[in-house]
mmCIF file of N, CA and C and ligand atoms in Angstrom:
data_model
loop_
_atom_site.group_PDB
_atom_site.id
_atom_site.type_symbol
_atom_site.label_atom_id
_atom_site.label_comp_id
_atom_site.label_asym_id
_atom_site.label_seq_id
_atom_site.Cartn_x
_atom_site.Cartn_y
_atom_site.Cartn_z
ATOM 1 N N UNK U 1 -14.511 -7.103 0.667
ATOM 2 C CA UNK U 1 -14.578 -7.215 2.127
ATOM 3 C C UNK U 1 -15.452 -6.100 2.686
ATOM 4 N N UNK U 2 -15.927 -6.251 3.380
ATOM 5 C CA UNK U 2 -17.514 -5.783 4.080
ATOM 6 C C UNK U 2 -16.438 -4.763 5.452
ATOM 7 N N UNK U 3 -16.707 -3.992 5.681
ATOM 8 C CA UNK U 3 -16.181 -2.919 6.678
ATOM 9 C C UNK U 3 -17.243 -3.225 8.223
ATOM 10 N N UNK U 4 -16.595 -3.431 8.978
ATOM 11 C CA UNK U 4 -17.131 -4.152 10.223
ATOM 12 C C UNK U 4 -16.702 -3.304 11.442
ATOM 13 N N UNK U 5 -17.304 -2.036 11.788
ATOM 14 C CA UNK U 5 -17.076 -1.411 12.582
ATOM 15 C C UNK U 5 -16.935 -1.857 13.941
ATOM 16 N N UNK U 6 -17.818 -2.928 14.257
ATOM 17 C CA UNK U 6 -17.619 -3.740 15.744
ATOM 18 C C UNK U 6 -16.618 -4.637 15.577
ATOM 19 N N UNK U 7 -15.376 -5.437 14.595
ATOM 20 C CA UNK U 7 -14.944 -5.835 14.522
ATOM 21 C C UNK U 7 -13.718 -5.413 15.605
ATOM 22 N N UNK U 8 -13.203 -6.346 16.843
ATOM 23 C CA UNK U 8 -12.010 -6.241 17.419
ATOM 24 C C UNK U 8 -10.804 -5.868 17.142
ATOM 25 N N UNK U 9 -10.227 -5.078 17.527
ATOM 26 C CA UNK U 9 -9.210 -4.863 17.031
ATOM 27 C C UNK U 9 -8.141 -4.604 18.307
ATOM 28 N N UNK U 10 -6.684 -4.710 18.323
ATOM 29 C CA UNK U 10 -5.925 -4.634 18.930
ATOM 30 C C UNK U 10 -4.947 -2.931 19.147
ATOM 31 N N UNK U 11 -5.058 -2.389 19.949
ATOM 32 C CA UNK U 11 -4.092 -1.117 20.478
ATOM 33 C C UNK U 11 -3.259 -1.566 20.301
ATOM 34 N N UNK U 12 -1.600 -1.962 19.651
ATOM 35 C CA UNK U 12 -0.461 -2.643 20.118
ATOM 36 C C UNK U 12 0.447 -1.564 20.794
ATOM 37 N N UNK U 13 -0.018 -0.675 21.607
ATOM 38 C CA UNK U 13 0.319 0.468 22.679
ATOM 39 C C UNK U 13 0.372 -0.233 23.502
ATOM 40 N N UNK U 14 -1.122 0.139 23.854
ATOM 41 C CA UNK U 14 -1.210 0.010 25.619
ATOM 42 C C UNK U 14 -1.773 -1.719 25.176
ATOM 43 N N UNK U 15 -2.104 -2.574 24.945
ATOM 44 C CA UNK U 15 -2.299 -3.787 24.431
ATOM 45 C C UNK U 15 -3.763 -4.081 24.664
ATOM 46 N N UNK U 16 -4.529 -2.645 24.537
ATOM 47 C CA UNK U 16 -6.370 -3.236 24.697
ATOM 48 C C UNK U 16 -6.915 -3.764 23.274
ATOM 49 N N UNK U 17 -7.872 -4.605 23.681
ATOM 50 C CA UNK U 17 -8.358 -5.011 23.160
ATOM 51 C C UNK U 17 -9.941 -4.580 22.559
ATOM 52 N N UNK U 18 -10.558 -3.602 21.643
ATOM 53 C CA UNK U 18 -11.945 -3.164 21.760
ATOM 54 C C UNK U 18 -12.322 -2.931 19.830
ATOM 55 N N UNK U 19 -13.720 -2.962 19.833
ATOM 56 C CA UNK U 19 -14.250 -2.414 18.901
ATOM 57 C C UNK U 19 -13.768 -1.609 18.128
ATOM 58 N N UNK U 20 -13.512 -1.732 16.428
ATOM 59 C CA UNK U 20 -12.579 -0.463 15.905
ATOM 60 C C UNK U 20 -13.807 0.563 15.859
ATOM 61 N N UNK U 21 -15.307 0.674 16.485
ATOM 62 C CA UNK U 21 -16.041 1.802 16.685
ATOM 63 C C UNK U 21 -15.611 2.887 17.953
ATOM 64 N N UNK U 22 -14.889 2.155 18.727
ATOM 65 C CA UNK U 22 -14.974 2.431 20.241
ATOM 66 C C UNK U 22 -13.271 3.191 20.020
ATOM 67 N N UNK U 23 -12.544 2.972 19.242
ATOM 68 C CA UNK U 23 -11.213 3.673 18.789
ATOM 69 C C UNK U 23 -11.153 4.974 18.895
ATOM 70 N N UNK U 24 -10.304 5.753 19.211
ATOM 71 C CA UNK U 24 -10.513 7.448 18.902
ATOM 72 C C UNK U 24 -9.282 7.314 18.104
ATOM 73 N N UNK U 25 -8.253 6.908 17.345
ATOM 74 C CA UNK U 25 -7.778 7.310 16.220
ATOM 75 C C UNK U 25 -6.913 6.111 15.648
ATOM 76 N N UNK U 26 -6.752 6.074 14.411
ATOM 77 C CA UNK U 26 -6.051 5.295 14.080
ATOM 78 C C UNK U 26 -4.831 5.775 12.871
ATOM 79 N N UNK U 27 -4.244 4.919 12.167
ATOM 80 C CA UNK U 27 -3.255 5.227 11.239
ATOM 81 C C UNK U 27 -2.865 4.307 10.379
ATOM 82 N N UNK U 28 -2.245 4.391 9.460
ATOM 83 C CA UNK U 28 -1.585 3.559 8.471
ATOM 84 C C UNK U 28 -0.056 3.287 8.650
ATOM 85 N N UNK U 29 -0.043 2.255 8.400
ATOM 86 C CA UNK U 29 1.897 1.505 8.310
ATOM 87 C C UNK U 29 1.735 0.591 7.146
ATOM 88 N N UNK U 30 2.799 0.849 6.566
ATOM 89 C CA UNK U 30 3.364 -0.366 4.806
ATOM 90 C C UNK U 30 1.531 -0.677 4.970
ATOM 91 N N UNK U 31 0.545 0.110 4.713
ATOM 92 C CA UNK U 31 -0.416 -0.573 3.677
ATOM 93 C C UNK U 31 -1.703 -1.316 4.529
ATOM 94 N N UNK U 32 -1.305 -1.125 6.204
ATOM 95 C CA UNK U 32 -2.197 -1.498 7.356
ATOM 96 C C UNK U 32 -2.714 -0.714 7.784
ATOM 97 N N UNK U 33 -3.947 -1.034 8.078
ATOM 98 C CA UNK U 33 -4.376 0.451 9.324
ATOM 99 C C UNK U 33 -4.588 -0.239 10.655
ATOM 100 N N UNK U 34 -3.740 0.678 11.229
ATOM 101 C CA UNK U 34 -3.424 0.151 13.436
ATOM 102 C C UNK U 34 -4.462 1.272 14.125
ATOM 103 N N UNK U 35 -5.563 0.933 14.322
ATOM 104 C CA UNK U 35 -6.212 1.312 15.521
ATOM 105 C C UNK U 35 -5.524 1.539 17.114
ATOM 106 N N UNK U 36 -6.041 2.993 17.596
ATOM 107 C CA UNK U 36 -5.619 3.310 18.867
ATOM 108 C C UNK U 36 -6.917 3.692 19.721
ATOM 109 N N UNK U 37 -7.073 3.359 21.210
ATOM 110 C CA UNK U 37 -7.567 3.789 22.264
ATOM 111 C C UNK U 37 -7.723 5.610 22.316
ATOM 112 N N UNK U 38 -6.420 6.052 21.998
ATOM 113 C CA UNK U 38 -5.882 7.260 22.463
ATOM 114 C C UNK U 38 -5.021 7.801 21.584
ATOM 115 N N UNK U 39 -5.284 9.140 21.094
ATOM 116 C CA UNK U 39 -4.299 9.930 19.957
ATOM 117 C C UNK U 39 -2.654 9.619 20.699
ATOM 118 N N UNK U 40 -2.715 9.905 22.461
ATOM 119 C CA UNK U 40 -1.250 9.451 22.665
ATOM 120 C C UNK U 40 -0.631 8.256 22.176
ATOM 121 N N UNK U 41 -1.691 7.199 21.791
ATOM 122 C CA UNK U 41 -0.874 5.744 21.706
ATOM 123 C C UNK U 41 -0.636 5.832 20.398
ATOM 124 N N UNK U 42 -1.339 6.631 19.588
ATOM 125 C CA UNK U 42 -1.019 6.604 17.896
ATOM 126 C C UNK U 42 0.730 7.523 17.683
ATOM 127 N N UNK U 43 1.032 8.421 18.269
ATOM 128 C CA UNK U 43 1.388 9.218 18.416
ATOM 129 C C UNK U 43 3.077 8.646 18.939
ATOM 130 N N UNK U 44 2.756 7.785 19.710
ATOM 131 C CA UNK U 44 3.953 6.174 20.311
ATOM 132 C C UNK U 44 4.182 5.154 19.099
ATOM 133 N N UNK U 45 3.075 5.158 19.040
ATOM 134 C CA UNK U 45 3.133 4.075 17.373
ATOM 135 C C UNK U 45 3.958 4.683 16.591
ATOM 136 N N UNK U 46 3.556 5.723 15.714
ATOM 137 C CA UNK U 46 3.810 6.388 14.629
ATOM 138 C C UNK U 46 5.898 6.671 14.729
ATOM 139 N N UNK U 47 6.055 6.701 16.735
ATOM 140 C CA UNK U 47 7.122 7.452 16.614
ATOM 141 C C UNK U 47 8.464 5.770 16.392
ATOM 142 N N UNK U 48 7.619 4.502 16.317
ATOM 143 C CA UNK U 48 8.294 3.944 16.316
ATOM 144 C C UNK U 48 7.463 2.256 15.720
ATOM 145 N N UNK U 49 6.881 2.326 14.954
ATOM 146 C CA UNK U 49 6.160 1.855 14.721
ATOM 147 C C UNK U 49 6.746 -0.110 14.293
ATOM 148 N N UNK U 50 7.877 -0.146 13.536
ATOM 149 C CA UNK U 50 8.335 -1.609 14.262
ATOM 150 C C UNK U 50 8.261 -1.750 15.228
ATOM 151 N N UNK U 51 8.601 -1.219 16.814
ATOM 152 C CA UNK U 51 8.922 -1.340 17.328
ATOM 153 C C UNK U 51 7.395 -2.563 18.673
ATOM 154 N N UNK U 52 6.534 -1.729 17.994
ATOM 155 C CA UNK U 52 4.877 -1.724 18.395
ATOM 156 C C UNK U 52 4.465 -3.094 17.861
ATOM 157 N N UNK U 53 4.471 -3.682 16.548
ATOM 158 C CA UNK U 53 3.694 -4.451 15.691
ATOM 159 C C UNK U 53 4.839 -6.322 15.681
ATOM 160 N N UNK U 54 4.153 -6.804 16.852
ATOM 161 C CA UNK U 54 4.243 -8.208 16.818
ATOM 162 C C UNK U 54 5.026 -8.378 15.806
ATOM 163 N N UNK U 55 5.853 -9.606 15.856
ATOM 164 C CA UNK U 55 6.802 -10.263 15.048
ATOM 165 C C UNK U 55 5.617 -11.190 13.789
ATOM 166 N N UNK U 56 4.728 -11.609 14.515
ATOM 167 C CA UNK U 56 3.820 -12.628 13.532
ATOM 168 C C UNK U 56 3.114 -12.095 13.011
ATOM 169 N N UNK U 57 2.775 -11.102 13.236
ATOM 170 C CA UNK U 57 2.119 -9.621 11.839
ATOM 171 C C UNK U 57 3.209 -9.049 10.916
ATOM 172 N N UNK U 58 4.543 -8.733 11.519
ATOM 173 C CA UNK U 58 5.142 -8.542 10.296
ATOM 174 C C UNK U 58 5.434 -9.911 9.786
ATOM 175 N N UNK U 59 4.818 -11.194 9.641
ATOM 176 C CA UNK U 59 5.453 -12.159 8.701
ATOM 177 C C UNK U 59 4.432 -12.177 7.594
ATOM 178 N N UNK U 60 3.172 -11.685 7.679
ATOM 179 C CA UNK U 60 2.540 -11.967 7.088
ATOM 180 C C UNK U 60 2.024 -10.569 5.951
ATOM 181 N N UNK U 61 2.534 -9.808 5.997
ATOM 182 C CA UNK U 61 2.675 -8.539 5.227
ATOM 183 C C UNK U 61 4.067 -8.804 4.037
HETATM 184 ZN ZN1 LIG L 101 -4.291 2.412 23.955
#
């Protein structure tokens, strides 16, 4: 798989929608990496991170 920096990606923070170039940080969960807008939204993620990630993403992990 080819690494696609303009590829869309979802904040599941604040729920934007942008470029994983346009990201200022991201992180890993069970084996994913979740792109953030904002170190605060990673930072929300991290502190609860089921809590963040859609029901139909965890079915497919
Ligand atoms: Zn955000």
């Amino acid at each position: 798989m080819t690494e696609n920096i303009d590829e869309p990606v979802k904040d599941y923070v604040c729920g934007m929608v942008k470029p994983k170039s346009q990201m200022e940080a991201q992180t890993v969960y069970k084996g994913k990496v979740y792109f953030f807008c904002a170190e605060d939204d990673k930072k929300m993620f991290e502190a609860h991170p089921d809590a963040w990630i859609p029901n139909q993403e965890k079915d497919t992990m």
